[in-house]
Coordinates of N, CA, C and O in Angstrom, one line a residue:
M9 N 87.6 101.0 94.3 CA 88.9 101.9 94.7 C 89.4 102.5 93.6 O 89.4 102.1 92.5
A10 N 89.5 103.9 93.8 CA 90.0 104.7 92.7 C 91.4 104.4 92.3 O 92.3 104.0 93.3
S11 N 91.8 104.5 91.1 CA 93.0 104.4 90.7 C 94.1 105.3 91.3 O 93.8 106.4 91.5
A12 N 95.4 104.7 91.3 CA 96.5 105.7 91.8 C 97.0 106.9 90.6 O 97.8 107.7 91.0
C13 N 96.5 106.5 89.6 CA 97.1 107.2 88.4 C 95.9 107.9 87.7 O 95.0 107.3 87.3
G14 N 96.1 109.1 87.3 CA 95.1 109.8 86.5 C 94.6 109.3 85.3 O 93.5 109.3 85.0
F15 N 95.3 108.6 84.5 CA 95.0 108.2 83.2 C 94.6 106.7 83.4 O 94.2 106.2 82.4
M16 N 94.8 105.9 84.4 CA 94.3 104.5 84.5 C 92.6 104.6 85.0 O 92.4 105.5 85.7
S17 N 92.0 103.8 84.5 CA 90.6 103.7 84.9 C 90.3 103.1 86.4 O 91.3 102.5 86.9
S18 N 89.4 103.4 86.9 CA 89.0 103.1 88.3 C 88.9 101.5 88.3 O 88.3 100.9 87.3
I19 N 89.2 100.9 89.4 CA 88.9 99.4 89.7 C 87.7 99.5 90.7 O 87.8 100.1 91.6
H20 N 86.6 98.7 90.1 CA 85.4 98.6 90.9 C 85.6 97.4 91.9 O 86.3 96.3 91.8
C21 N 84.7 97.3 92.8 CA 84.4 96.2 93.9 C 84.3 94.9 92.9 O 83.7 94.8 92.1
A22 N 85.1 93.9 93.5 CA 85.0 92.6 93.0 C 83.6 92.2 93.0 O 82.9 92.1 94.1
Q23 N 83.2 91.3 92.0 CA 81.9 90.7 92.1 C 82.1 89.3 92.3 O 83.3 88.6 92.2
A24 N 81.1 88.3 92.5 CA 81.2 87.1 92.8 C 81.9 86.3 91.7 O 81.6 86.6 90.5
G25 N 83.0 85.5 91.8 CA 83.6 84.9 90.8 C 84.8 85.7 90.1 O 85.5 85.2 89.3
A26 N 85.0 86.9 90.6 CA 86.1 87.9 90.2 C 87.4 87.6 90.8 O 87.3 87.0 92.0
P27 N 88.5 88.2 90.3 CA 89.6 87.8 90.9 C 89.5 88.6 92.3 O 89.0 89.5 92.7
S28 N 90.5 87.9 93.2 CA 90.6 88.6 94.6 C 91.2 89.9 94.6 O 91.7 90.3 93.6
G29 N 91.0 90.7 95.8 CA 91.7 92.0 95.9 C 93.1 92.0 95.6 O 93.7 92.8 94.9
T30 N 93.9 90.8 96.0 CA 95.4 90.7 95.9 C 95.5 90.6 94.2 O 96.6 91.3 93.6
D31 N 94.8 89.8 93.6 CA 94.9 89.7 92.1 C 94.6 90.8 91.4 O 95.2 91.3 90.4
M32 N 93.6 91.8 91.9 CA 93.3 92.8 91.2 C 94.3 93.9 91.4 O 94.7 94.5 90.5
H33 N 95.0 93.8 92.5 CA 96.0 94.7 92.8 C 97.3 94.4 91.9 O 97.9 95.4 91.2
A34 N 97.6 93.3 91.7 CA 98.7 92.8 90.9 C 98.5 93.0 89.3 O 99.3 93.5 88.6
M35 N 97.1 92.8 88.9 CA 96.7 93.2 87.7 C 96.9 94.8 87.4 O 97.3 95.2 86.4
F36 N 96.4 95.6 88.4 CA 96.4 97.0 88.3 C 97.9 97.3 88.1 O 98.2 98.2 87.3
F37 N 98.8 96.7 89.0 CA 100.2 97.0 88.9 C 100.8 96.8 87.6 O 101.5 97.5 87.0
R38 N 100.6 95.6 86.9 CA 101.0 95.2 85.6 C 100.5 96.1 84.5 O 101.4 96.6 83.7
K39 N 99.2 96.8 84.7 CA 98.7 97.6 83.9 C 99.4 99.0 83.9 O 99.7 99.6 82.8
L40 N 99.8 99.3 85.1 CA 100.3 100.6 85.4 C 101.9 100.5 84.9 O 102.2 101.5 84.1
V41 N 102.6 99.4 85.0 CA 103.7 99.3 84.5 C 103.9 99.3 82.9 O 104.8 100.1 82.3
Q42 N 102.9 98.6 82.3 CA 102.8 98.7 80.9 C 102.5 100.1 80.3 O 103.0 100.5 79.4
R43 N 101.5 100.9 81.1 CA 101.3 102.3 80.6 C 102.4 103.1 80.6 O 102.6 103.9 79.8
I44 N 103.2 103.0 81.8 CA 104.4 103.9 82.0 C 105.4 103.6 80.9 O 106.1 104.3 80.2
R45 N 105.5 102.2 80.6 CA 106.4 101.7 79.6 C 106.2 102.5 78.1 O 107.0 102.7 77.5
E46 N 104.9 102.3 77.8 CA 104.5 103.0 76.8 C 104.6 104.6 76.7 O 105.0 105.0 75.4
E47 N 104.5 105.2 77.9 CA 104.8 106.6 77.8 C 106.2 106.8 77.5 O 106.6 107.7 76.6
F48 N 107.1 106.0 77.8 CA 108.6 106.1 77.6 C 108.8 105.9 76.1 O 109.6 106.4 75.3
E49 N 108.2 104.8 75.5 CA 108.2 104.4 74.2 C 107.8 105.6 73.1 O 108.3 105.9 72.1
E50 N 106.6 106.2 73.7 CA 106.1 107.4 72.9 C 106.8 108.5 72.8 O 106.8 109.3 71.9
A51 N 107.7 108.8 73.7 CA 108.5 109.7 74.0 C 109.9 109.5 74.4 O 110.2 109.5 75.5
P52 N 110.7 109.0 73.3 CA 111.8 108.4 73.5 C 112.9 109.4 74.4 O 113.8 108.9 75.0
G53 N 112.7 110.6 74.2 CA 113.8 111.6 75.0 C 113.3 111.9 76.5 O 114.0 112.6 77.0
L54 N 112.3 111.2 76.9 CA 111.7 111.4 78.2 C 112.8 110.9 79.2 O 113.2 109.9 79.1
R55 N 113.2 111.8 80.0 CA 114.0 111.7 81.1 C 113.4 112.3 82.6 O 113.3 113.5 82.4
L56 N 113.3 111.5 83.4 CA 112.4 111.9 84.7 C 113.2 111.5 85.9 O 113.6 110.2 85.9
T57 N 113.3 112.3 86.9 CA 113.6 111.7 88.2 C 112.4 111.1 88.8 O 111.3 111.1 88.4
L58 N 112.7 110.5 89.9 CA 111.5 109.6 90.7 C 110.3 110.6 91.0 O 109.3 110.5 90.7
S59 N 110.7 111.9 91.7 CA 109.8 112.9 92.2 C 109.0 113.4 90.9 O 107.8 113.8 90.8
E60 N 109.7 113.8 89.7 CA 109.2 114.3 88.6 C 108.3 113.3 87.9 O 107.0 113.5 87.5
G61 N 108.6 112.0 88.0 CA 107.8 111.0 87.4 C 106.3 110.8 88.3 O 105.3 110.7 87.7
A62 N 106.6 110.7 89.5 CA 105.4 110.8 90.4 C 104.3 111.9 90.1 O 103.1 111.7 90.0
R63 N 104.9 113.1 90.0 CA 104.2 114.1 89.7 C 103.4 114.0 88.3 O 102.2 114.4 88.1
F64 N 104.4 113.7 87.3 CA 103.9 113.6 85.9 C 102.8 112.6 85.7 O 101.9 112.9 84.8
W65 N 103.1 111.5 86.4 CA 101.7 110.3 86.4 C 100.7 110.4 87.5 O 100.0 109.5 87.4
G66 N 100.9 111.2 88.4 CA 99.8 111.5 89.4 C 100.0 110.1 90.5 O 98.9 109.8 91.0
L67 N 101.2 109.8 90.7 CA 101.3 108.6 91.6 C 102.1 109.0 92.8 O 102.7 110.1 93.0
D68 N 101.9 108.3 94.0 CA 102.7 108.7 95.2 C 104.1 108.1 94.8 O 104.3 107.3 94.1
L69 N 105.0 108.6 95.6 CA 106.3 108.2 95.5 C 106.7 106.8 95.5 O 107.6 106.2 94.7
V70 N 106.0 106.0 96.4 CA 106.4 104.7 96.6 C 105.9 103.8 95.4 O 106.6 103.0 94.9
T71 N 104.7 104.2 94.8 CA 104.3 103.5 93.7 C 105.1 103.6 92.5 O 105.4 102.8 91.8
C72 N 105.4 105.0 92.4 CA 106.2 105.4 91.3 C 107.5 104.6 91.3 O 107.9 104.0 90.3
E73 N 108.2 104.7 92.5 CA 109.5 104.0 92.6 C 109.4 102.3 92.3 O 110.2 101.9 91.5
R74 N 108.2 101.8 92.6 CA 108.1 100.5 92.5 C 107.9 100.2 90.9 O 108.6 99.2 90.3
V75 N 107.1 101.0 90.2 CA 107.1 100.9 88.6 C 108.4 101.0 88.1 O 108.8 100.3 87.2
L76 N 109.0 102.2 88.4 CA 110.3 102.4 87.8 C 111.4 101.3 88.0 O 112.1 101.0 87.1
A77 N 111.5 100.7 89.3 CA 112.3 99.9 89.6 C 111.9 98.5 88.7 O 112.9 97.8 88.5
E78 N 110.8 98.1 88.5 CA 110.5 97.1 87.7 C 110.7 97.3 86.3 O 111.4 96.3 85.6
L79 N 110.7 98.4 85.9 CA 111.2 98.5 84.4 C 112.6 98.7 84.3 O 113.2 98.2 83.3
L80 N 113.3 99.2 85.4 CA 114.9 99.1 85.5 C 115.4 97.8 85.6 O 116.1 97.3 84.8
A81 N 114.6 97.0 86.5 CA 115.2 95.5 86.5 C 114.8 94.7 85.4 O 115.6 93.8 85.0
A82 N 113.8 95.1 84.6 CA 113.5 94.5 83.3 C 114.6 94.7 82.2 O 114.5 94.3 81.1
G83 N 115.2 95.7 82.4 CA 116.3 96.3 81.4 C 115.9 97.2 80.5 O 116.4 97.8 79.6
F84 N 114.5 97.6 80.7 CA 113.9 98.8 79.8 C 114.2 99.9 80.0 O 114.3 101.0 79.1
L85 N 114.5 100.4 81.2 CA 114.9 101.8 81.8 C 116.3 101.7 82.1 O 116.8 100.6 82.7
S86 N 117.1 102.8 82.1 CA 118.4 102.9 82.9 C 118.2 104.3 83.5 O 117.4 105.0 83.3
R87 N 119.3 104.4 84.4 CA 119.2 105.6 85.3 C 120.5 106.1 85.4 O 121.6 105.5 85.7
G88 N 120.8 107.4 84.9 CA 121.9 108.1 84.7 C 122.3 108.6 86.0 O 121.7 108.6 87.1
D89 N 123.7 109.2 85.9 CA 124.3 109.9 87.1 C 123.4 111.0 87.7 O 123.5 111.4 88.8
D90 N 122.5 111.6 86.8 CA 121.6 112.7 87.1 C 120.4 112.1 87.8 O 119.6 112.9 88.1
A91 N 120.3 110.8 88.2 CA 119.1 110.2 88.8 C 117.9 110.1 88.0 O 117.0 110.0 88.5
R92 N 118.1 110.4 86.7 CA 116.8 110.5 85.9 C 116.7 109.1 85.2 O 117.8 108.5 84.8
Y93 N 115.6 108.7 85.1 CA 115.2 107.4 84.4 C 115.1 107.7 82.9 O 114.3 108.6 82.6
R94 N 115.5 106.9 82.1 CA 115.2 107.1 80.6 C 115.3 105.6 79.9 O 115.8 104.7 80.6
Q95 N 114.8 105.5 78.7 CA 114.7 104.4 78.1 C 116.2 103.8 78.0 O 116.9 104.7 77.2
A96 N 116.3 102.6 78.1 CA 117.7 101.9 77.9 C 117.9 102.0 76.3 O 117.0 101.7 75.6
T97 N 119.2 102.1 76.1 CA 119.5 101.9 74.5 C 120.0 100.5 74.2 O 120.3 99.7 75.0

């Protein structure tokens, strides 16, 4: 299966003894969340709306919303009145 994000590597078909598809999906999502977290850490002034983030990372809106919601719930991101996500202070 190809990755949803341009900078993430492809996930290949599971081999015998490898994690199940659900486990692979969860692992991919965790890696995606970590990679986007790192993007905000590397560019502290980064401020993006949901649609800008989806375009920037090459994600569909639903996936991008899930990732940003995860980082928001973890307290890593905040969302301003302008609907832009930014690293929480």
